[in-house]
PDB file of C-alpha atoms in Angstrom:
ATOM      1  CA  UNK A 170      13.359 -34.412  -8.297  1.00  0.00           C
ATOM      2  CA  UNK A 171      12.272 -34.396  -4.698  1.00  0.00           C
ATOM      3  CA  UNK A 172       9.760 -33.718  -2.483  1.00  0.00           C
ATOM      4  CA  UNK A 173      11.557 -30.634  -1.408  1.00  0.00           C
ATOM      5  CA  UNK A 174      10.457 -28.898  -5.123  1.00  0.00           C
ATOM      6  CA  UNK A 175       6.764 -29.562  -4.428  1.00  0.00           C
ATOM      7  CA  UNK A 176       6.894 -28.054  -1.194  1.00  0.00           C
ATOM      8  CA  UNK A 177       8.702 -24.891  -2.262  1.00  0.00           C
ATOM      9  CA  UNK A 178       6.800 -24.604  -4.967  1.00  0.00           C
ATOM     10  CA  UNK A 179       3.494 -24.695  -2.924  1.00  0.00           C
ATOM     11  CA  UNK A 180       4.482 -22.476  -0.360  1.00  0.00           C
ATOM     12  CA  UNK A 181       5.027 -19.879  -3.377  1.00  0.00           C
ATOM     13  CA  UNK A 182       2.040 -19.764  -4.935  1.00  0.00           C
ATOM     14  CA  UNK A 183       0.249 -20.015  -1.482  1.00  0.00           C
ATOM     15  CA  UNK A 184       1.819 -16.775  -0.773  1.00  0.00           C
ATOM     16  CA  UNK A 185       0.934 -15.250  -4.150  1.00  0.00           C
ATOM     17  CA  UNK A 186      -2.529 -16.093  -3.876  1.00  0.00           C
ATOM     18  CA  UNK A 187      -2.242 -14.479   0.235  1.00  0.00           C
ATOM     19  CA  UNK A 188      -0.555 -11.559  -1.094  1.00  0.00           C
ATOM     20  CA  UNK A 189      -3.699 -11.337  -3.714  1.00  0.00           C
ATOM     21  CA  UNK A 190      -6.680 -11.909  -1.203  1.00  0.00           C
ATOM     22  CA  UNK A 191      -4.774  -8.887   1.019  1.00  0.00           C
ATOM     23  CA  UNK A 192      -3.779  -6.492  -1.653  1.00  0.00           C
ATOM     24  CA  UNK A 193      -6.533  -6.444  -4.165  1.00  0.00           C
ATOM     25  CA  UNK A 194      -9.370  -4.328  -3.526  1.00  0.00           C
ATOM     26  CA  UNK A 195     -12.490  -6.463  -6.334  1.00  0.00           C
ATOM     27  CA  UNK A 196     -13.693  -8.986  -4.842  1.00  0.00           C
ATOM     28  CA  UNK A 197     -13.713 -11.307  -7.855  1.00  0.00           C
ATOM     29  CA  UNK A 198     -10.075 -10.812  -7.738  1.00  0.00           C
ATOM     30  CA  UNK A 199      -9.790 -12.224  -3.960  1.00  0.00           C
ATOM     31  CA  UNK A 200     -11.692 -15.019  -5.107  1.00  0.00           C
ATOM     32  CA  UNK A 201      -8.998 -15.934  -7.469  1.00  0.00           C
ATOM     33  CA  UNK A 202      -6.191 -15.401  -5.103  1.00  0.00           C
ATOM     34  CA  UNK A 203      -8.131 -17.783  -3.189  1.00  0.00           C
ATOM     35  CA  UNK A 204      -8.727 -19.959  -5.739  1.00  0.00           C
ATOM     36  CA  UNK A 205      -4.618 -19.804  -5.866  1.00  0.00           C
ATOM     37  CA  UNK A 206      -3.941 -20.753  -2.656  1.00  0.00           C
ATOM     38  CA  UNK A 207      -6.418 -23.848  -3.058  1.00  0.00           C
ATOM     39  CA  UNK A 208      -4.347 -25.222  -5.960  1.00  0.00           C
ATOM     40  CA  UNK A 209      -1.420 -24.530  -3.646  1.00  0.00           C
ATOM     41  CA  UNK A 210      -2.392 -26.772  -1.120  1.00  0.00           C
ATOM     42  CA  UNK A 211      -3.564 -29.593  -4.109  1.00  0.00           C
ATOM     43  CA  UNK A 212       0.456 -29.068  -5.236  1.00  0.00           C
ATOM     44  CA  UNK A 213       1.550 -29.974  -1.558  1.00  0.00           C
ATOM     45  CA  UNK A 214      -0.747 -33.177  -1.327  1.00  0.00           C
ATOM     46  CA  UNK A 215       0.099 -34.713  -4.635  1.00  0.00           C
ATOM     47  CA  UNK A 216       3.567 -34.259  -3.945  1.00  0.00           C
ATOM     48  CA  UNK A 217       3.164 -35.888  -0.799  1.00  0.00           C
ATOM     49  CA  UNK A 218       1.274 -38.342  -2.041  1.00  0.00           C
ATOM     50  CA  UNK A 219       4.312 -39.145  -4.660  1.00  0.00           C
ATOM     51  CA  UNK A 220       7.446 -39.183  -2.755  1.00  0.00           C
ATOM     52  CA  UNK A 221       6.268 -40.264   1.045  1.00  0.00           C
ATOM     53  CA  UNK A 222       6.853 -43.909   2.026  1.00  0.00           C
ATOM     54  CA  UNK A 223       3.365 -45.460   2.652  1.00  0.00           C
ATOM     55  CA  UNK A 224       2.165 -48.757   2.383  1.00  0.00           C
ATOM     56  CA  UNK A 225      -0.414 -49.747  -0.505  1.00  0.00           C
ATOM     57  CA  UNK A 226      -3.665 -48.926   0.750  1.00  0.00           C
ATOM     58  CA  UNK A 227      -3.022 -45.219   1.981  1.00  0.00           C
ATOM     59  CA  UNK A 228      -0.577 -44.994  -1.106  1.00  0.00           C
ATOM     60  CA  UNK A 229      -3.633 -42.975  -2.682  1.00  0.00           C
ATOM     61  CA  UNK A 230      -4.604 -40.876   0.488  1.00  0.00           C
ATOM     62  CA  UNK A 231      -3.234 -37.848  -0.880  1.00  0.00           C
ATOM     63  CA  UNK A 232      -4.456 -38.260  -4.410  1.00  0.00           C
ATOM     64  CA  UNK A 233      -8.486 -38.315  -2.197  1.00  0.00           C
ATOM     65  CA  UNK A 234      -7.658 -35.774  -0.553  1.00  0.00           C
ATOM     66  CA  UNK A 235      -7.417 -33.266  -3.800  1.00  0.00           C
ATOM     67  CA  UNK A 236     -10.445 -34.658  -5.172  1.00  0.00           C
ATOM     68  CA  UNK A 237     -12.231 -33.415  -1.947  1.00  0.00           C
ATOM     69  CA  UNK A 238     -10.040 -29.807  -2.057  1.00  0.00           C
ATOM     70  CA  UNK A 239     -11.545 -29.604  -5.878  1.00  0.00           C
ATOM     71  CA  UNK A 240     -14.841 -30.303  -4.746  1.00  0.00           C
ATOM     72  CA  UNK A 241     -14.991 -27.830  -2.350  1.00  0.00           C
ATOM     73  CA  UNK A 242     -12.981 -25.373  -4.205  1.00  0.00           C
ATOM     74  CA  UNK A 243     -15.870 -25.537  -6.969  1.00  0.00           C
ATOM     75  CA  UNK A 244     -19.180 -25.368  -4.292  1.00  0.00           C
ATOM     76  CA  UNK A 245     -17.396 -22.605  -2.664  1.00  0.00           C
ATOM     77  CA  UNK A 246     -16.506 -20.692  -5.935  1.00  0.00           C
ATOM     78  CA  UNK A 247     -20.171 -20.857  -6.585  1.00  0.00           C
ATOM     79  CA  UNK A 248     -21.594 -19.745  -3.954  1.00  0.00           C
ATOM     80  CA  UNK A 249     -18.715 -16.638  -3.556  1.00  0.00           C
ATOM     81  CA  UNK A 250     -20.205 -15.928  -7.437  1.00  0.00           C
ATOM     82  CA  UNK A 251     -23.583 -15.822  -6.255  1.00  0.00           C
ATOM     83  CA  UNK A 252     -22.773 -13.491  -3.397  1.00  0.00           C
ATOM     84  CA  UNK A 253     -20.504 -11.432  -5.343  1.00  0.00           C
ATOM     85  CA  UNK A 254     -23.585 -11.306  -8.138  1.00  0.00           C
ATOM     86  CA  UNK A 255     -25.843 -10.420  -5.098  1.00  0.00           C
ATOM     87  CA  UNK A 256     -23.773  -7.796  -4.119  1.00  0.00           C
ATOM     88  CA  UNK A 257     -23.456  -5.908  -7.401  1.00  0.00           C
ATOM     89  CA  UNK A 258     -27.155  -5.797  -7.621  1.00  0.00           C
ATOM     90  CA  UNK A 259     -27.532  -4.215  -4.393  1.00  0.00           C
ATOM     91  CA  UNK A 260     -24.735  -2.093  -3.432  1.00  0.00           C
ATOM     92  CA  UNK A 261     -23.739  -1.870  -7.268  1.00  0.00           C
ATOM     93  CA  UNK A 262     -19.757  -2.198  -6.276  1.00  0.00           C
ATOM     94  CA  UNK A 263     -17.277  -4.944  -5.759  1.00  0.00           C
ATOM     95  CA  UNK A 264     -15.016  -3.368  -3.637  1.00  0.00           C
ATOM     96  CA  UNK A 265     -14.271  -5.209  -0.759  1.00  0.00           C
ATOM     97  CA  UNK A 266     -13.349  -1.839   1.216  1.00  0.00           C
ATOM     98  CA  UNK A 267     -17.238  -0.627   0.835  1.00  0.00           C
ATOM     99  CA  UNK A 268     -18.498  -4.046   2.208  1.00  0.00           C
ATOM    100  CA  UNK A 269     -17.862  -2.956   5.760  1.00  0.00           C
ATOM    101  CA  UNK A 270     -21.923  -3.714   6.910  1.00  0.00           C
ATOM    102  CA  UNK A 271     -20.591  -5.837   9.336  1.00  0.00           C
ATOM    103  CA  UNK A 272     -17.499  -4.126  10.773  1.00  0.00           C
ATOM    104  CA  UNK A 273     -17.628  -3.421  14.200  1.00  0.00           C
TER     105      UNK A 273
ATOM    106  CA  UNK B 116      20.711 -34.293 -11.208  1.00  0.00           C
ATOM    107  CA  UNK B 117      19.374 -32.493 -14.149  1.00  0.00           C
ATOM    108  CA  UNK B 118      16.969 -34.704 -15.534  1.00  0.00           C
ATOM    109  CA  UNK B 119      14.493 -34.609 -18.026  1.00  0.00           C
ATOM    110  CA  UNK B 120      11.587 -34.434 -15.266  1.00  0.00           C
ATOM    111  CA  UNK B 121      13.553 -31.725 -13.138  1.00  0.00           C
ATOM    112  CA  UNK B 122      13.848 -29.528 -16.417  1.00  0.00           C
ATOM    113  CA  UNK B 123       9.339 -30.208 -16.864  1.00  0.00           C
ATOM    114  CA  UNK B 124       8.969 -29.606 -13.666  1.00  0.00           C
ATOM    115  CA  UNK B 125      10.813 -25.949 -13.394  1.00  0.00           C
ATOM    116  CA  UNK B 126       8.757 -25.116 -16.257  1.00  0.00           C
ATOM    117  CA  UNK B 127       5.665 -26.304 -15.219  1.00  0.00           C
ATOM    118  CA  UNK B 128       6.204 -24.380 -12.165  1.00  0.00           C
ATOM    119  CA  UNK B 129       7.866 -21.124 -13.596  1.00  0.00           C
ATOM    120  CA  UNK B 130       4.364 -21.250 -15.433  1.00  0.00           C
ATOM    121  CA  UNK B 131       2.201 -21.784 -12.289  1.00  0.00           C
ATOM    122  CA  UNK B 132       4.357 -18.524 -10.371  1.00  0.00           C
ATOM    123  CA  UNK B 133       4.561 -16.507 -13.686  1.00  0.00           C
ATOM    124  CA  UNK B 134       0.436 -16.549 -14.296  1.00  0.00           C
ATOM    125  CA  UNK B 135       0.169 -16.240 -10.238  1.00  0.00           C
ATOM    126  CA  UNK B 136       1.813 -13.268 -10.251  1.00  0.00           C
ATOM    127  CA  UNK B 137       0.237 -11.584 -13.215  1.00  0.00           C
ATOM    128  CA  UNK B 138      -3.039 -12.763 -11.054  1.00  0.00           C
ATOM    129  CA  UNK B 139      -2.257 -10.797  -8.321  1.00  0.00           C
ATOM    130  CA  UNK B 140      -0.711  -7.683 -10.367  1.00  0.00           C
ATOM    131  CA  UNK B 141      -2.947  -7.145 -13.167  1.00  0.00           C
ATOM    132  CA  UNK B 142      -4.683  -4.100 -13.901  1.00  0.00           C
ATOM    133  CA  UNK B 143      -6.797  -5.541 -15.988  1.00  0.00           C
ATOM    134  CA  UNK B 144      -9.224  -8.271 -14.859  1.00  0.00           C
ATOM    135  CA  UNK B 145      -9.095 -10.498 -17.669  1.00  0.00           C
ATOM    136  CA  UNK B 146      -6.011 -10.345 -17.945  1.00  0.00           C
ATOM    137  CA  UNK B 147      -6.005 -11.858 -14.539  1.00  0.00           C
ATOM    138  CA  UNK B 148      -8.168 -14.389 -15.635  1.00  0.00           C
ATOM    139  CA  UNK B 149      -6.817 -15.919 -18.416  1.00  0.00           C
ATOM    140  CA  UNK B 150      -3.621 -15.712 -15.969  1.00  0.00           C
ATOM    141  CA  UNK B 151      -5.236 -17.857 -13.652  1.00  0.00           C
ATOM    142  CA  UNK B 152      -6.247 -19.797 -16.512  1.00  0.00           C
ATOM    143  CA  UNK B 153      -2.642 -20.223 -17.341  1.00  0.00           C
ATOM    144  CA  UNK B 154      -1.047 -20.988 -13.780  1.00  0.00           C
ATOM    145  CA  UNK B 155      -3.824 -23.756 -13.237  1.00  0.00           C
ATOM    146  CA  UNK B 156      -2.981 -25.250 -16.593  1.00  0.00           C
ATOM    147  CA  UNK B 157       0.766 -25.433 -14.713  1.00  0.00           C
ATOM    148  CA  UNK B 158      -0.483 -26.979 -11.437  1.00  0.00           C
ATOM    149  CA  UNK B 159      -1.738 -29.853 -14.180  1.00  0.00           C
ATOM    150  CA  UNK B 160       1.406 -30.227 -15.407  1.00  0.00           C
ATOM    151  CA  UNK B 161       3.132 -30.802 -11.983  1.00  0.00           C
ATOM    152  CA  UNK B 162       0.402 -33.446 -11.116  1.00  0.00           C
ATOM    153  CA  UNK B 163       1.646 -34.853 -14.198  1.00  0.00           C
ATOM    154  CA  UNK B 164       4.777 -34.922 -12.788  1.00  0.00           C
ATOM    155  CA  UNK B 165       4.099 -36.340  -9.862  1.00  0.00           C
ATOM    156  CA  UNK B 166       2.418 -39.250 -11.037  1.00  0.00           C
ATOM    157  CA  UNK B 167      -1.185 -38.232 -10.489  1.00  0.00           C
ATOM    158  CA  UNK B 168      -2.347 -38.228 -14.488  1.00  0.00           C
ATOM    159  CA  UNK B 169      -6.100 -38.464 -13.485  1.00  0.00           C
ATOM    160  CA  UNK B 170      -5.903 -35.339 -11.111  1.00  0.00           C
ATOM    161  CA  UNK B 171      -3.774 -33.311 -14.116  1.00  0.00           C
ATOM    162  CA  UNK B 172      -7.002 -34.470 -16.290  1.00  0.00           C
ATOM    163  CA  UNK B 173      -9.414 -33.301 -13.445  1.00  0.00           C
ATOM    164  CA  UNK B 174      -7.685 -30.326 -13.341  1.00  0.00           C
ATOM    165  CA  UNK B 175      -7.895 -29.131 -16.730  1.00  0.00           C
ATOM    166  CA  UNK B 176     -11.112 -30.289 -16.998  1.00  0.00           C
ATOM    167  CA  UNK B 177     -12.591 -28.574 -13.901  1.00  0.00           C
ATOM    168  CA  UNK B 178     -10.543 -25.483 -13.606  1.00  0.00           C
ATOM    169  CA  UNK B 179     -10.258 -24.405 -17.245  1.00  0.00           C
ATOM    170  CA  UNK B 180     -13.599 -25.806 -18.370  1.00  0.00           C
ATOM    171  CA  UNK B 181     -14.910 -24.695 -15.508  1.00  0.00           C
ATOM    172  CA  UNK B 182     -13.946 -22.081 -12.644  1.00  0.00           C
ATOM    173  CA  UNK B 183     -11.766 -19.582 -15.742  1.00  0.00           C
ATOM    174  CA  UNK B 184     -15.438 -19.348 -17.558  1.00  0.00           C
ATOM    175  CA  UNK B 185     -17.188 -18.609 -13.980  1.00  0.00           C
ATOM    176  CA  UNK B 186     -14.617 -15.793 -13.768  1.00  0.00           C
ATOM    177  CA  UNK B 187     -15.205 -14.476 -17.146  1.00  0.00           C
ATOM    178  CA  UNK B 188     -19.330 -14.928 -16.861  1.00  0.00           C
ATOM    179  CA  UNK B 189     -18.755 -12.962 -13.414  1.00  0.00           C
ATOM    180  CA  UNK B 190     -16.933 -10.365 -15.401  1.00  0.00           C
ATOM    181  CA  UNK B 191     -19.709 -10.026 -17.856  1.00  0.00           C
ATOM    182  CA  UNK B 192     -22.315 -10.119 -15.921  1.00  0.00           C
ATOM    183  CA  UNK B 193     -20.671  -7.025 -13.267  1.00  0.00           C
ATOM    184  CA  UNK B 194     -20.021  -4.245 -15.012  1.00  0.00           C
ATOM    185  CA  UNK B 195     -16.861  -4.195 -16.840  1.00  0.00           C
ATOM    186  CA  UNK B 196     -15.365  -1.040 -16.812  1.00  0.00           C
ATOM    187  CA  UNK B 197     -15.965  -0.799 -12.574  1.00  0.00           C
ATOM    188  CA  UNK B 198     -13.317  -3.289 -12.172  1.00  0.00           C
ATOM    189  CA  UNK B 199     -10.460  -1.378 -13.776  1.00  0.00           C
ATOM    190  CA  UNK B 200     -10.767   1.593 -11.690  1.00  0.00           C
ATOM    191  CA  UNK B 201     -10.360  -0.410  -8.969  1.00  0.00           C
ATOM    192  CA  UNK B 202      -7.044  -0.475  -7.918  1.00  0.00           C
ATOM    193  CA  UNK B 203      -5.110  -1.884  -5.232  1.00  0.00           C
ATOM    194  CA  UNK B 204      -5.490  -1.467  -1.406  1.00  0.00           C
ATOM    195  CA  UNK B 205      -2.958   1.386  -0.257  1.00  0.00           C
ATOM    196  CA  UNK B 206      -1.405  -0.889   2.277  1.00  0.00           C
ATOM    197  CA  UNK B 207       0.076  -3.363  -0.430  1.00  0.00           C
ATOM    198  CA  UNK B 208       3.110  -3.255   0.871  1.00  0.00           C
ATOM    199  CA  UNK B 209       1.905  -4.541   4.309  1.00  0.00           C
ATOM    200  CA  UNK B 210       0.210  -7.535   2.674  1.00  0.00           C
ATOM    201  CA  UNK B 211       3.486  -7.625  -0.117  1.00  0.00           C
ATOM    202  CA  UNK B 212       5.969  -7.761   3.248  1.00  0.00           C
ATOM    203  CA  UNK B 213       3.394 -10.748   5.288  1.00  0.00           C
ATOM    204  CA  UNK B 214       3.230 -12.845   1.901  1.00  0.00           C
ATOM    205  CA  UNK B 215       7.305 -12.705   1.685  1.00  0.00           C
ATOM    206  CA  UNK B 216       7.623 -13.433   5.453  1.00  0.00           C
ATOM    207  CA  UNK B 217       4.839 -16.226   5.057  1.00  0.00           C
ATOM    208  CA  UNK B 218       7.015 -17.590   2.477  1.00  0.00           C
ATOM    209  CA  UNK B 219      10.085 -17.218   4.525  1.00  0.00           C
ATOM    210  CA  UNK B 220       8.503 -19.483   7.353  1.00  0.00           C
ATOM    211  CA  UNK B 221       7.219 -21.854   5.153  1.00  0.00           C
ATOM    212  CA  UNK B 222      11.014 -22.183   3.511  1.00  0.00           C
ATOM    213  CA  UNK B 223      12.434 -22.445   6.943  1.00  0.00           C
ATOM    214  CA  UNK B 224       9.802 -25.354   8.258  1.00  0.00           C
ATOM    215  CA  UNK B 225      10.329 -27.140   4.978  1.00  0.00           C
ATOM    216  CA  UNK B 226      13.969 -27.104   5.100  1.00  0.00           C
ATOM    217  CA  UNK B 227      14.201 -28.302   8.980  1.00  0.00           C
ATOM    218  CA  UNK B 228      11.448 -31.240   8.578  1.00  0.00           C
ATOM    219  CA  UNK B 229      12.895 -34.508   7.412  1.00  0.00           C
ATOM    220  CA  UNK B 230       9.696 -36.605   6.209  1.00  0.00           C
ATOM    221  CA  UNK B 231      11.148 -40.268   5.075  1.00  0.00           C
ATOM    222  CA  UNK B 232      10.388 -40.271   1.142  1.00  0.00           C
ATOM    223  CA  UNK B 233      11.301 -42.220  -1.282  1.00  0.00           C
ATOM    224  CA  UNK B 234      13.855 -42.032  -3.287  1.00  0.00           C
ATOM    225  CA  UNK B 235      12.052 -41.231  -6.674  1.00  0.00           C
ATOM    226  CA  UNK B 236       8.588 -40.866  -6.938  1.00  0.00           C
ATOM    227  CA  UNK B 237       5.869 -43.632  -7.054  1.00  0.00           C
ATOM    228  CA  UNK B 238       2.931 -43.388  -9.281  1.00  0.00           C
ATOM    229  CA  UNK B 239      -0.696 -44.214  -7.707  1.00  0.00           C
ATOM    230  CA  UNK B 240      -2.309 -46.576 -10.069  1.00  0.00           C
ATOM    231  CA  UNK B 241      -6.007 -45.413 -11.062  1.00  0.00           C
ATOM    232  CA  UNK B 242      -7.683 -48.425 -10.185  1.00  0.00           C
ATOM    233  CA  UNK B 243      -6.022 -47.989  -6.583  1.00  0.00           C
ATOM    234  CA  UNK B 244      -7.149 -44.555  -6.578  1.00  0.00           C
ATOM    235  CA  UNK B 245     -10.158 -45.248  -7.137  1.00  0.00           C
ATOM    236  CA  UNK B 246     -10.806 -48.055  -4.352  1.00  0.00           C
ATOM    237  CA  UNK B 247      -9.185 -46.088  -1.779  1.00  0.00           C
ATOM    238  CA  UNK B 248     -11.893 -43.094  -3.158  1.00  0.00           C
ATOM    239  CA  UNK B 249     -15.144 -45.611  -3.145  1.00  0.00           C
ATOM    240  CA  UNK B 250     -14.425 -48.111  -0.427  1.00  0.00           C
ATOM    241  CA  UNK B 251     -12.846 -46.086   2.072  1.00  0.00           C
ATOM    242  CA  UNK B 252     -13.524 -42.919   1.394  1.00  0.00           C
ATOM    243  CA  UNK B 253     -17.791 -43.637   0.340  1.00  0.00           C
ATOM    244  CA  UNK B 254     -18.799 -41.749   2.938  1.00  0.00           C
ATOM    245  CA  UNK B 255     -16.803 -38.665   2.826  1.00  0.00           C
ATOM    246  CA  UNK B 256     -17.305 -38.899  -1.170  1.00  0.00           C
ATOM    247  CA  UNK B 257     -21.217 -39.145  -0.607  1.00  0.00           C
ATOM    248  CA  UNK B 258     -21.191 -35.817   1.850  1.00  0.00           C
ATOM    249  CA  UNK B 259     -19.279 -34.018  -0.656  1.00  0.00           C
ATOM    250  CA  UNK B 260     -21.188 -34.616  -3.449  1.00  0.00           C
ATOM    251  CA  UNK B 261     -24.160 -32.842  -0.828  1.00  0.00           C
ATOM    252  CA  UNK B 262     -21.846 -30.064  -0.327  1.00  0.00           C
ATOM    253  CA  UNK B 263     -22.241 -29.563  -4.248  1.00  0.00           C
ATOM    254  CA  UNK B 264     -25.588 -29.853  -4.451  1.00  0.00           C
ATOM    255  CA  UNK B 265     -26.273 -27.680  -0.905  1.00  0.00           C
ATOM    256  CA  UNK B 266     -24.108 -25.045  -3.081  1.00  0.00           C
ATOM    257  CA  UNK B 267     -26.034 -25.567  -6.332  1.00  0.00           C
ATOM    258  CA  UNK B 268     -29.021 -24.239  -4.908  1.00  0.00           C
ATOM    259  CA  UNK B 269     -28.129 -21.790  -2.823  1.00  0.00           C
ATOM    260  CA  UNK B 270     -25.961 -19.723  -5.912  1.00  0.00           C
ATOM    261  CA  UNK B 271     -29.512 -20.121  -7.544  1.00  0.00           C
ATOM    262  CA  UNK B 272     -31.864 -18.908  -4.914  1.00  0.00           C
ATOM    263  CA  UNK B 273     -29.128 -15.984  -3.761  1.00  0.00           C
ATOM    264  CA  UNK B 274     -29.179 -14.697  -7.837  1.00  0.00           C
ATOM    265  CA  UNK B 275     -32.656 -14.819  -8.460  1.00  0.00           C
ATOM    266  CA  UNK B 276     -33.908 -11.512  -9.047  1.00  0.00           C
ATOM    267  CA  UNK B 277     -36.716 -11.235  -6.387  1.00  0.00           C
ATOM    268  CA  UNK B 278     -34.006 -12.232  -4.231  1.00  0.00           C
ATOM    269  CA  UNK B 279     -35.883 -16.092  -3.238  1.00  0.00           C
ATOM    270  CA  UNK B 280     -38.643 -13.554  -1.369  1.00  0.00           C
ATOM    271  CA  UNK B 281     -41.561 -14.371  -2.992  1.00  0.00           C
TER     272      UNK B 281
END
């Protein structure tokens, strides 16, 4: 095994989860498209974080790093739920086509 | 070499592309949940792989015990049967034909960057992971547990039913 696996391997799910936030149409389901291409990322810095020479103390750099990405991930899935929540009350429709209040 | 780990690790990852893609191609939203359920669970097991046994733990922790239920709440909460009828944006194939080329670019920079690796992987011991988290990475660690709260209470004041007016 190589680092070469984790790579490809990220870079297909990252497209997945792009092809998902610019084909579907509910919003929910962009979220998890996004959600997707955050675990994508978390794929490419573990691997890195297995296979790259690095000396001891920044041995565990990448392994940080996803903690962070999950952190994030979560206070941003949240928030999307709230607004997605918000915007079923109001407008009574996920559809990210409808949402177009701010399009110039 | 075929080796025990190489065998895992296809079908950890033949599990993380086969739920992504039913994520992105289901009709039916909970479906694509419990597909995202199902690729997360195979991110895990490549952490596994890779040495990184607390993150895999994390992982299913956070993402199935977590972010899958959000989904599913968010499902029950919006009306059900509006989801279904929503189907795909007409210009899929656009967004099917950037995704492949995407991939294509990612494939090519991948295969023309040499990074020096090892020769088999390393595993990062817990207790290391930890001090690099808490001694150098306090401060970072401290703002992000602010992002989390920050985004605690905004989901609850942007729900509330008076809309946090009052």
């Amino acid at each position: 095994m190589e680092l070469a696996h984790f790579q490809v391997l990220s870079a297909a799910l990252f497209c997945i989860g792009l092809y998902g936030v610019l084909a579907r149409r509910s919003a929910v389901l962009v979220l998890m498209s996004i959600e997707l291409m955050l675990n994508a990322v978390n794929i490419n810095l573990v691997g890195y974080a297995a296979f790259v020479e690095a000396s001891e103390a920044h041995r565990a750099l990448g392994q940080v790093l996803v903690v962070f990405v999950i952190t994030v991930a979560a206070a941003e899935l949240a928030l999307a739920m709230a607004i997605i929540l918000r915007l079923y009350r109001n407008r009574s429709s996920v559809n990210v086509d409808e949402i177009d209040l701010m399009r110039w | 070499m075929i080796t025990p780990a190489v065998v895992l690790f296809y079908a950890a990852a033949a599990l993380t592309i086969g739920g992504g893609l039913v994520v992105v191609m289901s009709r039916n939203i909970v479906y694509a949940a419990l597909a995202l359920l199902v690729s997360l669970m195979g991110v895990a097991g490549v952490f596994l792989l890779a040495f990184a046994e607390f993150l895999a733990l994390v992982q299913v922790l956070i993402y199935s015990g977590a972010v899958v239920i959000v989904f599913l709440f968010a499902l029950m909460l919006t009306r059900i049967e509006d989801f279904s009828r929503l189907t795909d944006h007409r210009q899929w194939p656009v967004a099917a034909i950037i995704a492949v080329s995407v991939f294509a670019l990612l494939a090519a920079a991948i295969a023309r960057t040499s990074v020096r690796t090892e020769p088999d992987r390393q595993s990062v011991g817990l207790s290391e992971f930890g001090e690099t988290l808490f001694a150098e990475w306090a401060v970072p660690f401290e703002v992000a547990s602010l992002v989390l709260l920050v985004a605690l209470i905004g989901a609850v004041v942007l729900v509330r039913r008076d809309g946090g007016r009052d």
